[in-house]
Structures are given as C-alpha cells and as structure tokens.
Coordinates of C-alpha atoms (C1' of nucleotides) and ligand atoms in Angstrom, one line a residue:
Chain A
M1 CA 13.2 2.3 -11.1
F2 CA 14.4 5.8 -9.4
S3 CA 13.0 6.8 -6.1
K4 CA 10.7 9.5 -5.6
S5 CA 13.8 11.9 -4.7
C6 CA 15.1 11.2 -7.8
E7 CA 11.9 11.2 -9.6
Y8 CA 11.5 14.7 -8.3
A9 CA 14.9 15.7 -9.3
L10 CA 14.9 15.0 -13.1
R11 CA 11.3 16.7 -13.3
A12 CA 12.8 19.9 -10.9
T13 CA 16.1 19.8 -13.6
I14 CA 14.5 20.0 -16.9
F15 CA 12.0 22.5 -15.6
I16 CA 14.8 24.7 -14.7
A17 CA 17.0 23.9 -17.7
Q18 CA 13.8 24.8 -19.9
Q19 CA 13.2 27.9 -18.1
S20 CA 17.1 29.1 -17.8
H21 CA 17.2 28.5 -21.7
I22 CA 14.3 31.4 -21.5
G23 CA 16.2 33.5 -19.6
N24 CA 14.1 32.7 -16.4
K25 CA 15.6 31.8 -13.1
V26 CA 12.8 30.0 -11.1
N27 CA 12.3 29.7 -7.3
L28 CA 11.1 26.8 -5.2
T29 CA 7.1 27.9 -5.5
T30 CA 7.5 28.1 -8.7
I31 CA 9.0 24.6 -8.9
S32 CA 6.9 22.7 -7.2
E33 CA 4.3 24.2 -8.5
A34 CA 5.6 22.8 -12.2
I35 CA 6.1 19.4 -11.0
D36 CA 3.5 19.3 -9.3
S37 CA 6.4 17.9 -6.1
P38 CA 5.7 18.4 -2.4
Q39 CA 7.2 21.9 -1.8
A40 CA 9.3 21.6 1.3
F41 CA 10.6 18.0 0.0
T42 CA 11.6 19.2 -2.8
A43 CA 13.7 22.3 -1.0
K44 CA 15.8 19.4 0.0
I45 CA 16.4 17.8 -2.7
L46 CA 17.1 21.7 -4.5
Q47 CA 19.7 21.6 -2.3
Q48 CA 21.5 18.5 -3.1
L49 CA 21.4 19.2 -6.6
T50 CA 23.1 22.7 -6.0
K51 CA 25.9 21.2 -3.7
N52 CA 26.3 18.5 -6.6
N53 CA 26.7 21.8 -9.0
I54 CA 23.8 20.3 -11.2
V55 CA 21.8 23.5 -10.5
N56 CA 22.9 26.6 -9.7
A57 CA 21.5 28.9 -6.9
I58 CA 21.0 32.4 -5.7
K59 CA 19.3 33.6 -2.7
G60 CA 17.5 37.3 -1.9
P61 CA 14.8 38.9 -4.1
H62 CA 15.8 37.9 -8.3
G63 CA 17.2 34.4 -6.8
G64 CA 16.0 31.6 -7.6
F65 CA 17.4 27.9 -9.6
F66 CA 18.7 27.8 -12.9
I67 CA 21.3 26.6 -15.0
E68 CA 23.9 28.0 -17.8
T69 CA 23.6 27.2 -21.4
E70 CA 26.8 25.8 -21.8
A71 CA 26.4 24.0 -19.1
M72 CA 23.0 22.0 -20.6
K73 CA 25.3 21.1 -23.2
T74 CA 27.1 18.5 -21.5
L75 CA 24.9 18.0 -18.1
N76 CA 22.6 14.6 -18.6
L77 CA 20.0 12.5 -17.0
S78 CA 22.9 10.2 -15.5
A79 CA 24.6 12.8 -13.4
V80 CA 20.9 13.3 -11.9
V81 CA 20.3 10.1 -11.3
E82 CA 23.6 10.1 -9.4
V83 CA 23.1 12.2 -7.1
L84 CA 20.0 10.7 -6.0
D85 CA 20.4 7.6 -6.2
G86 CA 24.0 6.7 -6.5
D87 CA 25.3 4.5 -9.2
S88 CA 23.3 1.0 -7.9
I89 CA 21.0 1.3 -11.0
Y90 CA 24.4 0.6 -12.9
T91 CA 26.1 -1.6 -11.2
G92 CA 23.4 -3.6 -8.8
C93 CA 21.7 -7.3 -8.9
G94 CA 19.5 -7.6 -10.6
L95 CA 18.6 -10.3 -8.0
G96 CA 20.1 -8.0 -5.1
L97 CA 23.5 -9.9 -4.9
K98 CA 26.1 -8.1 -3.1
Q99 CA 28.3 -8.1 -6.3
C100 CA 27.6 -8.1 -9.6
N101 CA 30.1 -8.9 -12.1
D102 CA 30.8 -11.5 -14.6
K103 CA 33.4 -13.8 -12.5
K104 CA 30.4 -15.0 -9.9
P105 CA 27.1 -14.2 -11.7
C106 CA 23.9 -14.8 -10.8
P107 CA 21.3 -16.7 -13.7
L108 CA 19.9 -13.7 -14.6
H109 CA 23.0 -11.7 -15.2
F110 CA 24.1 -11.6 -18.7
K111 CA 20.3 -10.7 -19.6
F112 CA 20.1 -7.9 -17.0
V113 CA 23.7 -6.6 -17.5
A114 CA 22.7 -5.8 -21.4
I115 CA 19.6 -3.9 -19.9
R116 CA 21.4 -2.0 -17.9
E117 CA 23.7 -1.0 -19.8
E118 CA 21.2 -0.1 -22.4
L119 CA 19.0 2.9 -19.3
K120 CA 23.2 3.8 -18.7
N121 CA 23.3 5.5 -22.5
M122 CA 20.0 6.2 -22.8
L123 CA 20.9 8.8 -19.3
Q124 CA 24.1 9.7 -20.5
N125 CA 23.4 10.3 -23.5
T126 CA 20.9 12.8 -23.1
T127 CA 21.8 15.6 -21.9
L128 CA 19.3 18.6 -20.4
L129 CA 19.7 20.9 -23.9
M130 CA 18.5 18.1 -26.1
L131 CA 15.3 18.0 -23.3
V132 CA 14.6 21.4 -23.2
N133 CA 14.8 21.7 -27.4
D134 CA 12.2 18.5 -27.2
M135 CA 10.4 20.4 -24.7
E136 CA 9.7 23.2 -27.7
L137 CA 7.5 20.6 -29.3
D138 CA 4.9 21.2 -26.6
I139 CA 3.9 17.5 -26.3
F140 CA 6.1 16.7 -23.3
H141 CA 5.0 17.6 -20.2
L142 CA 6.3 17.1 -15.9
K143 CA 2.8 17.2 -14.1
T144 CA 0.0 14.8 -14.1
Chain B
M1 CA 14.8 -2.1 -9.8
F2 CA 13.4 -4.2 -7.7
S3 CA 12.1 -4.3 -4.6
K4 CA 14.1 -6.4 -1.6
S5 CA 11.0 -8.9 -1.1
C6 CA 10.6 -9.1 -5.2
E7 CA 14.7 -10.0 -5.0
Y8 CA 14.4 -12.9 -2.4
A9 CA 11.2 -14.3 -4.3
L10 CA 13.0 -14.5 -7.4
R11 CA 16.0 -16.0 -6.0
A12 CA 13.3 -18.4 -3.8
T13 CA 11.6 -19.8 -6.8
I14 CA 14.8 -20.4 -8.9
F15 CA 16.4 -22.1 -6.1
I16 CA 12.8 -24.2 -5.7
A17 CA 12.9 -24.9 -9.2
Q18 CA 15.7 -25.9 -8.9
Q19 CA 15.5 -28.3 -6.3
S20 CA 12.6 -29.4 -7.8
H21 CA 13.6 -30.1 -11.0
I22 CA 16.0 -33.2 -9.5
G23 CA 13.4 -34.2 -7.5
N24 CA 13.9 -32.5 -3.8
K25 CA 11.3 -30.4 -1.7
V26 CA 12.5 -27.6 0.3
N27 CA 11.8 -26.6 3.2
L28 CA 12.1 -22.7 4.6
T29 CA 15.7 -23.1 6.3
T30 CA 17.1 -24.9 3.4
I31 CA 15.8 -22.0 0.9
S32 CA 16.8 -18.6 3.1
E33 CA 20.6 -20.6 3.3
A34 CA 20.8 -21.3 0.2
I35 CA 19.5 -17.9 -1.0
D36 CA 21.2 -16.2 1.9
S37 CA 17.9 -14.1 2.7
P38 CA 16.5 -13.6 6.2
Q39 CA 14.4 -16.5 7.5
A40 CA 11.0 -15.1 8.6
F41 CA 11.0 -12.8 6.3
T42 CA 11.4 -15.1 3.2
A43 CA 9.1 -16.9 5.0
K44 CA 6.4 -14.1 4.3
I45 CA 7.1 -14.3 1.2
L46 CA 6.9 -17.8 -0.1
Q47 CA 3.1 -17.3 1.0
Q48 CA 2.9 -14.5 -1.1
L49 CA 4.6 -17.2 -4.3
T50 CA 1.9 -20.1 -2.4
K51 CA -1.3 -18.1 -2.2
N52 CA -0.3 -16.5 -5.9
N53 CA 0.2 -19.9 -7.1
I54 CA 3.5 -19.4 -8.2
V55 CA 4.9 -22.3 -5.7
N56 CA 2.9 -25.1 -4.4
A57 CA 3.7 -25.6 -0.5
I58 CA 3.4 -28.8 1.6
K59 CA 3.0 -29.0 5.3
G60 CA 4.1 -31.4 7.7
P61 CA 7.1 -34.1 7.9
H62 CA 8.8 -34.4 4.4
G63 CA 6.5 -31.5 2.9
G64 CA 8.0 -28.4 1.7
F65 CA 7.6 -26.4 -1.2
F66 CA 8.3 -27.0 -4.9
I67 CA 7.5 -26.4 -8.5
E68 CA 5.5 -29.1 -10.4
T69 CA 8.6 -29.4 -14.0
E70 CA 5.3 -28.7 -16.0
A71 CA 4.7 -25.9 -14.6
M72 CA 8.4 -24.5 -14.9
K73 CA 7.6 -24.6 -18.9
T74 CA 4.9 -21.6 -18.4
L75 CA 6.1 -20.0 -15.9
N76 CA 8.2 -16.7 -16.2
L77 CA 9.8 -13.9 -14.1
S78 CA 7.3 -11.6 -15.1
A79 CA 4.5 -13.7 -12.8
V80 CA 7.3 -13.6 -9.9
V81 CA 8.2 -9.6 -10.6
E82 CA 4.3 -8.9 -10.5
V83 CA 2.8 -11.2 -7.5
L84 CA 5.7 -8.7 -4.8
D85 CA 6.1 -5.4 -6.9
G86 CA 3.1 -5.2 -9.5
D87 CA 3.2 -3.8 -12.9
S88 CA 4.1 -0.5 -12.0
I89 CA 7.8 -1.6 -13.6
Y90 CA 6.0 -2.3 -17.2
T91 CA 3.4 0.6 -16.5
G92 CA 4.7 3.5 -14.3
C93 CA 6.7 6.7 -15.7
G94 CA 10.3 7.0 -15.3
L95 CA 9.4 10.5 -13.4
G96 CA 6.9 9.4 -11.4
L97 CA 4.0 11.2 -13.6
K98 CA 0.4 9.4 -12.3
Q99 CA 0.0 8.4 -16.2
C100 CA 2.4 7.0 -18.5
N101 CA 0.5 7.1 -22.2
D102 CA 1.8 8.5 -25.3
K103 CA -1.3 11.3 -25.2
K104 CA 0.6 13.4 -22.3
P105 CA 4.4 11.9 -22.4
C106 CA 6.7 13.3 -20.2
P107 CA 9.9 14.5 -21.5
L108 CA 11.7 10.5 -21.3
H109 CA 8.8 9.1 -22.0
F110 CA 9.7 7.7 -25.7
K111 CA 13.3 6.7 -24.7
F112 CA 11.8 5.4 -21.3
V113 CA 9.6 2.8 -22.5
A114 CA 11.9 1.4 -24.6
I115 CA 14.0 0.2 -22.5
R116 CA 10.9 -0.8 -19.8
E117 CA 9.3 -2.9 -23.0
E118 CA 12.8 -4.8 -23.3
L119 CA 12.7 -5.6 -19.5
K120 CA 9.8 -6.5 -20.3
N121 CA 10.2 -8.9 -22.8
M122 CA 13.1 -10.3 -21.2
L123 CA 11.5 -11.3 -17.6
Q124 CA 8.7 -12.8 -19.8
N125 CA 10.2 -14.1 -22.4
T126 CA 12.5 -16.2 -19.6
T127 CA 10.9 -19.2 -17.7
L128 CA 12.3 -20.9 -14.9
L129 CA 13.0 -24.0 -16.9
M130 CA 15.5 -22.3 -19.0
L131 CA 17.2 -20.5 -16.1
V132 CA 17.1 -24.4 -13.7
N133 CA 19.0 -25.4 -17.7
D134 CA 21.4 -23.0 -17.4
M135 CA 21.9 -23.8 -14.0
E136 CA 23.3 -27.2 -14.7
L137 CA 26.8 -25.6 -16.2
D138 CA 27.0 -24.6 -12.2
I139 CA 28.6 -21.0 -13.4
F140 CA 25.5 -19.3 -11.7
H141 CA 25.2 -18.6 -8.4
L142 CA 22.0 -17.6 -6.1
K143 CA 24.1 -15.6 -2.7
T144 CA 26.8 -13.5 -2.2
Chain C
dA1 C1' -3.0 -40.6 20.7
dC2 C1' 1.2 -38.2 20.6
dT3 C1' 5.6 -36.2 19.1
dA4 C1' 7.7 -34.1 15.3
dT5 C1' 7.9 -31.3 11.6
dA6 C1' 6.8 -27.8 8.5
dA7 C1' 3.5 -23.8 6.6
dA8 C1' 0.5 -20.4 7.6
dG9 C1' -0.9 -16.6 10.2
dG10 C1' -1.0 -12.9 13.3
dA11 C1' 1.6 -9.1 16.1
dC12 C1' 5.1 -6.1 16.5
dA13 C1' 9.7 -4.1 16.0
dA14 C1' 13.2 -1.9 13.3
dT15 C1' 14.9 1.1 9.0
dA16 C1' 14.7 3.9 6.1
dA17 C1' 12.2 6.6 2.2
dT18 C1' 9.4 10.2 2.9
dA19 C1' 8.1 14.6 3.8
dT20 C1' 7.5 19.1 6.7
dC21 C1' 8.2 22.5 10.1
dT22 C1' 11.2 26.0 11.6
dT23 C1' 15.0 29.0 12.2
dT24 C1' 19.3 31.0 10.2
dT25 C1' 22.1 32.6 6.1
dA26 C1' 22.5 35.6 2.0
dT27 C1' 21.2 39.6 -0.8
dT28 C1' 17.5 43.1 -2.7
dA29 C1' 15.8 47.8 -2.8
dT30 C1' 14.1 51.1 0.4
Chain D
dA1 C1' 19.3 50.7 9.2
dT2 C1' 15.3 47.8 7.7
dA3 C1' 12.3 45.2 5.2
dA4 C1' 11.3 41.3 2.4
dT5 C1' 13.1 38.1 -0.5
dA6 C1' 14.7 33.8 -1.3
dA7 C1' 17.6 29.5 -0.2
dA8 C1' 20.6 26.3 3.3
dA9 C1' 20.3 24.0 7.4
dG10 C1' 18.4 21.5 11.0
dA11 C1' 14.6 19.3 13.6
dT12 C1' 11.3 16.9 13.6
dA13 C1' 6.8 13.7 11.7
dT14 C1' 5.2 10.6 9.1
dT15 C1' 5.0 6.3 6.4
dA16 C1' 6.4 2.9 3.4
dT17 C1' 9.4 -0.9 4.1
dT18 C1' 12.1 -5.2 5.6
dG19 C1' 12.9 -7.9 9.5
dT20 C1' 11.8 -10.5 13.6
dC21 C1' 8.7 -13.3 17.0
dC22 C1' 4.7 -16.4 18.5
dT23 C1' 0.9 -19.0 17.8
dT24 C1' -1.8 -22.0 15.0
dT25 C1' -2.5 -25.6 11.6
dA26 C1' -1.7 -29.2 8.5
dT27 C1' 0.7 -33.5 7.8
dA28 C1' 3.5 -38.0 8.9
dG29 C1' 5.3 -41.6 11.5
dT30 C1' 5.3 -44.2 16.0
Ligands
FES1 S1 25.2 -11.0 -10.8 FE1 23.4 -10.1 -10.6 S2 22.9 -9.2 -12.7 FE2 25.1 -9.3 -12.2
FES2 S1 5.2 9.7 -19.0 FE1 7.1 9.4 -18.3 S2 7.5 7.4 -19.3 FE2 5.6 7.4 -20.0

DNA sequence: ACTATAAAGGACAATAATATCTTTTATTAT
DNA sequence: ATAATAAAAGATATTATTGTCCTTTATAGT
C-alpha cells in the first residue's frame, strides 16, 4: 500500500505527536528505537518531514523533534503520505494506466475509485491528535 | 497499490479473457501491444500466470494464450493479484508492522482493515467474465 | 525432415527503493 | 573558547524491482 519510507514516516510522526503531547522532544535514536526502524534511514525521512513542516526540529543539546499541539489538531495522515509517496495513491489507476479519469476509464475504474476515495477520506479525516488520544488507551503499538 | 508486474498481469488477463470470449487465442506481441506493456517483461508475467493456471498457453503456430469461458466465470481479480503480489495487500499492516492482527494493533489498524477488506471483497467478487461483459460497452480501455 | 511460429527458460542489465556512513552546521553548557 | 549534543547534508552501498536479450522446447504446416 505505502512505501517503506512512508510507513516509517507515519510511525515516526505518530510517535513524535504522542511524545510532544506529553511535553517531550525526542531525538533520532529514541524515535528509531520506538518504532523499530533503521536509524540512518529514518534520519532521512525526518529531514523530509521537517522540510515539509510536518514536524519541527531543534538542533543541539535538549533539541530533537516535536509537533505543537495546535498543529496536531489539523495535521492529518494524508499530509504525511503526500510528503513521502506523493498523490499517486489518490490519483493513480489501479491497473497502471497513465491517466485515471471518468472519460477514458480502465475496466476497474469505478470500483477502484470508490475504494480509493474511502482511503483518501480516512487519511484526511484522521488527525494526529485523534491518534494520540486513541493511544492513551494503551492498546495500540508502533512496533513489531 | 499493486506492483507494475501485477498491473500488467491484470491488464493482460483481462485482454486475454476478452479475446478468448470471442474465440481468439492471442500471442505475446498482440498482448503487449494491446495493453501497452514491455514485451519481454510481459512474457515473464505470462509465464507466471500460466504456471498458476490463470491463463492457458499453447506453443507453436496458431498457439497463444487463452482462458476458457467456464474458467472466466469463477476466476476473479484476486487470483491474479495473489499470483503476482502475494497476499500482503490483504494481510499487511498499513504502517508496516510485521504482524497485523486485532491483538496487537497499530493505531491505524481498525480503520485500515475496514478499507482493506473492501478492496479484498471487490477483487474477489469481480470475475473475469463480469469484466468481459462490461467491456462490450466499449467505454473501457486497457492502455494510455 | 525442414521451416516457421510461439511459449518457456536462463542469464544479464538498468533503474529505483532502501539503507548506511561520513562530514557539516547549529545549539547548549561548561 | 571548548566540548558535547543533535539535526542536516552529501556520498556511497545494498537490495528489489523492472526490464532486456538469447537460447531452448514444443507444435503445425509444407
Ligand atoms: S482508469 Fe483505472 S482506476 Fe481509473
Ligand atoms: S496492525 Fe497495522 S493495520 Fe493491522
């Protein structure tokens, strides 16, 4: 469904949001351990998330990554996915045709678009704050 | 969503089904032109489809690929996807956790599984014969 | 038997995705 | 100023996916 990069990005973002919500900034080592991802690769992904204003980064001692609580209210999963995987998941043809639209549809088009839209809505309607609140229940995990 | 291999496989299978339905066997060149796919690569994919009894192949003059009409009634898109991409699309965690189940869910699990199941049902409930019938309307395309 | 056709199979090549390593820049505390 | 911490940036390595090329096997028609 999503690329590895995107999966790590989602896990990292959710973890950072969770920690930020309880007032913690987290560094690379902490993040990659918490989400069980390759550290150096995760660093690259965090750079992209920072450049695209999904997360904030502060260098130096007591620095690290964080997300402001206000931002969590509006930031959704779709924003993260778009940074890493672009919008192909929303616009791409299920059968790989170069163009996907109602004018020249592939045989799967209408069935596929219906599901694609549901995925899109789910990702757009799920904010980081919602997930952070969910995770207070302690039944959700970010690794293994 | 699907790998390139799987996309080509789906397009090829639908094209072969369509042609078989009107009594034609089709060869590699015809297929790769009809679905606009790299010919040699498509050959490899057709081998897999043949080995897994999705399509039939006959060597030699007047040979080619075909699917029997009886088989089209039961063969669904899910069978094709599973040959090329395995079942990861049905069983894999949206956030890339090694295990996806209700016992140790990721924060996206329940929302994700709902959509995954819809995709699964769509692919399982769509038979090749249904698509072939749809394509008689002449509004659906397999390339560009 | 010979030739043409067409799929099957094996080896190889190019590209993209994933992952690592090293150096640089910024910040804090001593 | 110096040392320590931590992210940013750049270069490189590994692996998987995608794609091509060449040879072999099977079949049909002459
Ligand atoms: S054209 Fe294939 S999904 Fe829209
Ligand atoms: S555990 Fe992540 S989708 Fe099921």
